Coordinates of C-alpha atoms in Angstrom, one line a residue:
M16 CA 0.0 0.1 0.0
A17 CA 0.9 3.6 0.0
T18 CA 3.8 5.0 2.1
L19 CA 2.6 7.3 5.0
I20 CA 4.8 10.2 6.2
L21 CA 3.7 11.4 9.5
V22 CA 5.0 14.9 10.4
R23 CA 4.6 16.3 14.0
H24 CA 3.9 20.0 14.0
G25 CA 6.8 22.4 14.6
R26 CA 7.4 23.6 18.0
S27 CA 4.6 25.7 19.4
T28 CA 4.1 28.5 22.0
A29 CA 2.4 25.8 24.2
N30 CA 5.4 23.6 24.0
T31 CA 7.9 26.3 25.1
D32 CA 5.5 27.4 27.9
G33 CA 5.1 23.9 29.1
V34 CA 1.4 23.9 28.6
L35 CA -0.8 20.9 27.5
A36 CA -2.6 22.6 24.7
G37 CA -5.0 19.9 23.4
W38 CA -7.6 21.6 21.3
T39 CA -7.1 25.0 22.9
P40 CA -7.6 27.5 20.0
G41 CA -4.9 30.0 19.0
I42 CA -1.9 27.9 19.6
A43 CA 0.7 29.0 17.0
L44 CA 4.2 28.0 16.0
D45 CA 6.9 29.9 17.9
E46 CA 10.0 31.1 16.3
R47 CA 11.8 27.9 16.2
G48 CA 8.7 26.1 15.0
A49 CA 8.3 28.5 12.1
A50 CA 11.9 27.9 11.0
Q51 CA 11.3 24.2 11.3
A52 CA 8.3 24.4 9.1
A53 CA 10.2 26.5 6.6
A54 CA 12.8 23.7 6.3
L55 CA 10.3 21.0 5.8
P56 CA 10.1 21.5 1.8
G57 CA 13.8 21.2 1.5
R58 CA 13.9 18.0 3.6
L59 CA 11.1 16.5 1.5
D60 CA 12.6 17.7 -1.8
G61 CA 12.7 14.6 -4.1
V62 CA 9.9 12.8 -2.3
P63 CA 6.6 12.9 -4.5
L64 CA 3.6 13.4 -2.4
A65 CA 0.1 12.5 -3.7
A66 CA -1.7 14.2 -1.0
A67 CA -1.4 16.0 2.3
V68 CA -3.8 15.6 5.3
S69 CA -3.7 17.9 8.4
S70 CA -5.1 18.0 11.8
P71 CA -7.5 21.1 11.9
L72 CA -5.4 22.7 14.6
Q73 CA -3.6 25.9 13.9
R74 CA -0.1 24.6 14.7
C75 CA -0.4 21.9 12.1
R76 CA -1.8 24.1 9.4
E77 CA 1.1 26.5 10.0
T78 CA 3.5 23.7 9.8
L79 CA 2.3 22.6 6.4
R80 CA 2.0 26.2 4.9
P81 CA 5.6 26.4 3.5
L82 CA 5.3 22.9 1.9
L83 CA 2.0 23.8 0.3
D84 CA 3.5 27.1 -0.9
A85 CA 6.3 25.2 -2.5
R86 CA 4.0 22.6 -4.1
P87 CA 1.0 24.5 -5.2
G88 CA -0.6 21.5 -6.8
L89 CA -0.5 19.4 -3.7
P90 CA -4.1 18.8 -2.4
L91 CA -4.7 19.4 1.2
H92 CA -7.4 17.6 3.2
T93 CA -8.3 18.1 6.8
D94 CA -9.3 15.2 9.2
D95 CA -10.5 15.8 12.7
R96 CA -9.5 12.2 13.5
I97 CA -5.8 13.0 13.5
G98 CA -6.3 16.1 15.7
E99 CA -4.8 16.2 19.1
C100 CA -6.0 14.1 22.1
H101 CA -9.0 15.7 23.7
Y102 CA -7.5 16.3 27.1
G103 CA -10.7 17.8 28.5
D104 CA -10.2 19.7 31.8
W105 CA -6.5 19.2 31.5
S106 CA -6.3 21.4 28.4
G107 CA -4.4 24.6 28.9
R108 CA -3.0 23.6 32.2
K109 CA 0.8 23.6 33.0
L110 CA 2.4 20.3 32.7
S111 CA 4.3 21.0 35.9
E112 CA 0.9 21.2 37.7
L113 CA -0.5 18.1 36.1
S114 CA 2.6 15.9 37.2
G115 CA 1.1 15.8 40.7
E116 CA -2.3 14.5 39.5
P117 CA -2.8 10.8 40.3
L118 CA -4.1 10.3 36.8
M119 CA -0.6 11.2 35.3
E120 CA 0.8 8.0 36.7
V121 CA -1.8 6.1 34.9
V122 CA -1.1 8.2 31.8
Q123 CA 2.5 7.2 32.0
Q124 CA 2.3 3.5 33.1
H125 CA -1.1 2.3 32.0
P126 CA -2.4 4.5 29.3
S127 CA -5.0 2.1 28.0
D128 CA -6.8 2.7 31.2
A129 CA -6.4 6.6 31.1
A130 CA -9.4 8.8 30.4
F131 CA -9.0 12.6 30.7
P132 CA -11.7 14.3 32.8
G133 CA -14.2 16.0 30.4
G134 CA -12.1 14.6 27.5
E135 CA -11.5 11.3 25.8
S136 CA -9.6 8.1 26.7
M137 CA -6.3 7.4 25.2
R138 CA -7.8 4.1 23.7
S139 CA -10.4 6.3 21.8
M140 CA -7.6 8.6 20.6
Q141 CA -5.6 5.7 19.2
A142 CA -8.7 4.1 17.6
R143 CA -9.8 7.1 15.7
A144 CA -6.2 7.9 14.5
V145 CA -5.5 4.4 13.3
D146 CA -8.9 4.4 11.5
A147 CA -8.0 7.6 9.8
V148 CA -4.7 6.2 8.7
R149 CA -6.0 3.0 7.4
E150 CA -8.8 4.8 5.5
W151 CA -6.4 7.3 3.9
N152 CA -3.9 4.5 3.0
A153 CA -6.6 2.7 1.0
R154 CA -7.9 5.9 -0.6
V155 CA -4.5 7.2 -1.7
E156 CA -3.5 3.6 -3.1
A157 CA -6.8 3.4 -5.0
E158 CA -6.2 6.8 -6.6
H159 CA -2.4 7.0 -7.0
G160 CA -1.1 3.4 -6.9
P161 CA 0.8 1.2 -4.6
D162 CA 4.0 3.3 -4.7
A163 CA 2.3 6.5 -3.8
V164 CA 3.6 8.6 -0.8
F165 CA 1.2 10.9 1.3
L166 CA 1.8 13.0 4.3
M167 CA -0.2 13.6 7.5
C168 CA 0.6 16.4 9.8
S169 CA -0.5 15.7 13.4
H170 CA 0.5 15.7 17.1
G171 CA 2.9 13.8 19.3
D172 CA 0.5 11.5 21.2
I173 CA -1.4 10.8 18.0
I174 CA 1.7 9.7 16.1
K175 CA 3.1 7.7 19.0
S176 CA -0.1 5.8 19.0
V177 CA -0.1 5.1 15.3
V178 CA 3.5 3.9 15.6
A179 CA 2.6 1.5 18.4
D180 CA -0.2 0.1 16.4
A181 CA 2.1 -0.4 13.3
L182 CA 4.7 -2.1 15.6
G183 CA 2.1 -4.4 17.2
M184 CA 2.8 -2.8 20.6
H185 CA 0.2 -2.5 23.3
L186 CA -0.9 1.0 23.9
D187 CA 0.6 0.7 27.4
L188 CA 4.0 0.8 25.8
F189 CA 3.4 3.8 23.5
Q190 CA 5.1 6.2 26.0
R191 CA 8.4 4.5 25.1
V192 CA 8.2 6.2 21.7
H193 CA 9.3 9.8 21.3
V194 CA 8.9 12.2 18.3
D195 CA 10.3 15.7 18.3
P196 CA 8.6 18.7 16.8
C197 CA 8.6 18.7 13.0
S198 CA 10.2 15.2 12.9
V199 CA 9.2 12.7 10.4
T200 CA 7.9 9.3 11.0
A201 CA 7.3 7.0 8.0
I202 CA 5.3 3.8 7.8
R203 CA 4.7 1.6 4.8
Y204 CA 1.6 -0.6 5.1
T205 CA 1.5 -3.9 3.2
R206 CA -1.2 -6.6 3.0
L207 CA 0.3 -8.7 5.8
R208 CA 2.2 -6.1 8.0
P209 CA 3.4 -2.4 8.3
F210 CA 7.0 -1.5 8.2
L211 CA 8.4 1.4 10.2
L212 CA 10.8 3.2 7.8
R213 CA 11.6 6.3 9.9
L214 CA 11.0 7.2 13.4
G215 CA 11.3 10.9 14.6
D216 CA 13.7 11.7 11.9
T217 CA 14.8 15.3 11.8
G218 CA 17.4 14.9 9.0
D219 CA 17.4 14.2 5.2
L220 CA 14.4 12.4 3.9
T221 CA 15.2 11.7 0.2
G222 CA 15.5 7.9 1.0
L223 CA 11.8 7.9 1.3
A224 CA 11.3 8.5 -2.4
P225 CA 10.0 5.5 -4.2
R226 CA 12.8 3.6 -5.9
E227 CA 12.7 1.8 -9.2
R228 CA 11.7 -1.7 -9.1
T229 CA 14.0 -4.4 -10.6
D230 CA 13.7 -8.2 -11.0
A231 CA 16.1 -8.7 -8.0
D232 CA 14.1 -6.1 -5.9
P233 CA 10.4 -6.4 -6.7
G234 CA 9.3 -4.5 -3.6
R235 CA 10.5 -2.0 -0.9
D236 CA 11.3 -3.4 1.9
A237 CA 12.4 11.2 27.9
A238 CA 13.4 13.0 30.0
A239 CA 15.8 11.9 32.7
S240 CA 12.8 11.1 35.0
G241 CA 11.9 8.3 32.7
N242 CA 8.6 9.8 32.0
A243 CA 7.2 10.7 28.6
E244 CA 6.1 14.2 28.0
V245 CA 2.3 14.2 27.5
G246 CA 1.5 15.8 24.2
G247 CA 5.1 15.4 22.9
G248 CA 7.4 17.9 24.4
A249 CA 9.3 20.9 22.9
G250 CA 12.3 19.1 21.4
A251 CA 15.8 20.3 21.4
P252 CA 16.4 24.0 22.6

């Protein structure tokens, strides 16, 4: 099937302020995040993209803007299912404050049993994101063929949960995965299993371009505390 490139949005003002943004409106990229977004077209140069799909949230749309400007013919779609986790009453609160909440230990150690007050469960978050990925994979392959590459711009916890599904990991292990702002994770889904091609890559991405098939090659093959940063963290300074 098609190859999926998952881009986490660039660093946001909430990341630098240590705030769990969730679906809070008006969360933009900070200066570093804007620079990360500006570099994305060059990193993806040489990788043909059939489509781009974005979370509806501002920080994702801002991350994709330079890429769309560089590729005016690239169709953009929006899908709420790859929007950030609905953190409910936790949204907009400082992560330093939330670290003392009893629920945080569950989020870290047993996320499959974690449900945010006034929000959604992490199981529901993963289910909707994986459903979106699977449906877009099938759609892109049907419209553009099995060698097509498409991109989704989403959020840290969403991407980590999709990676866990692709690797056959229980959701309780997904906090072992880390993706920096504007990093690229790539997954190629096949009929029998997915293959993780990149994880949290912040460097050159030209290796993701489809390669010519030959007879010999018919296919393409936390922090010091130990806790994961809910929402994904701010990346390198």
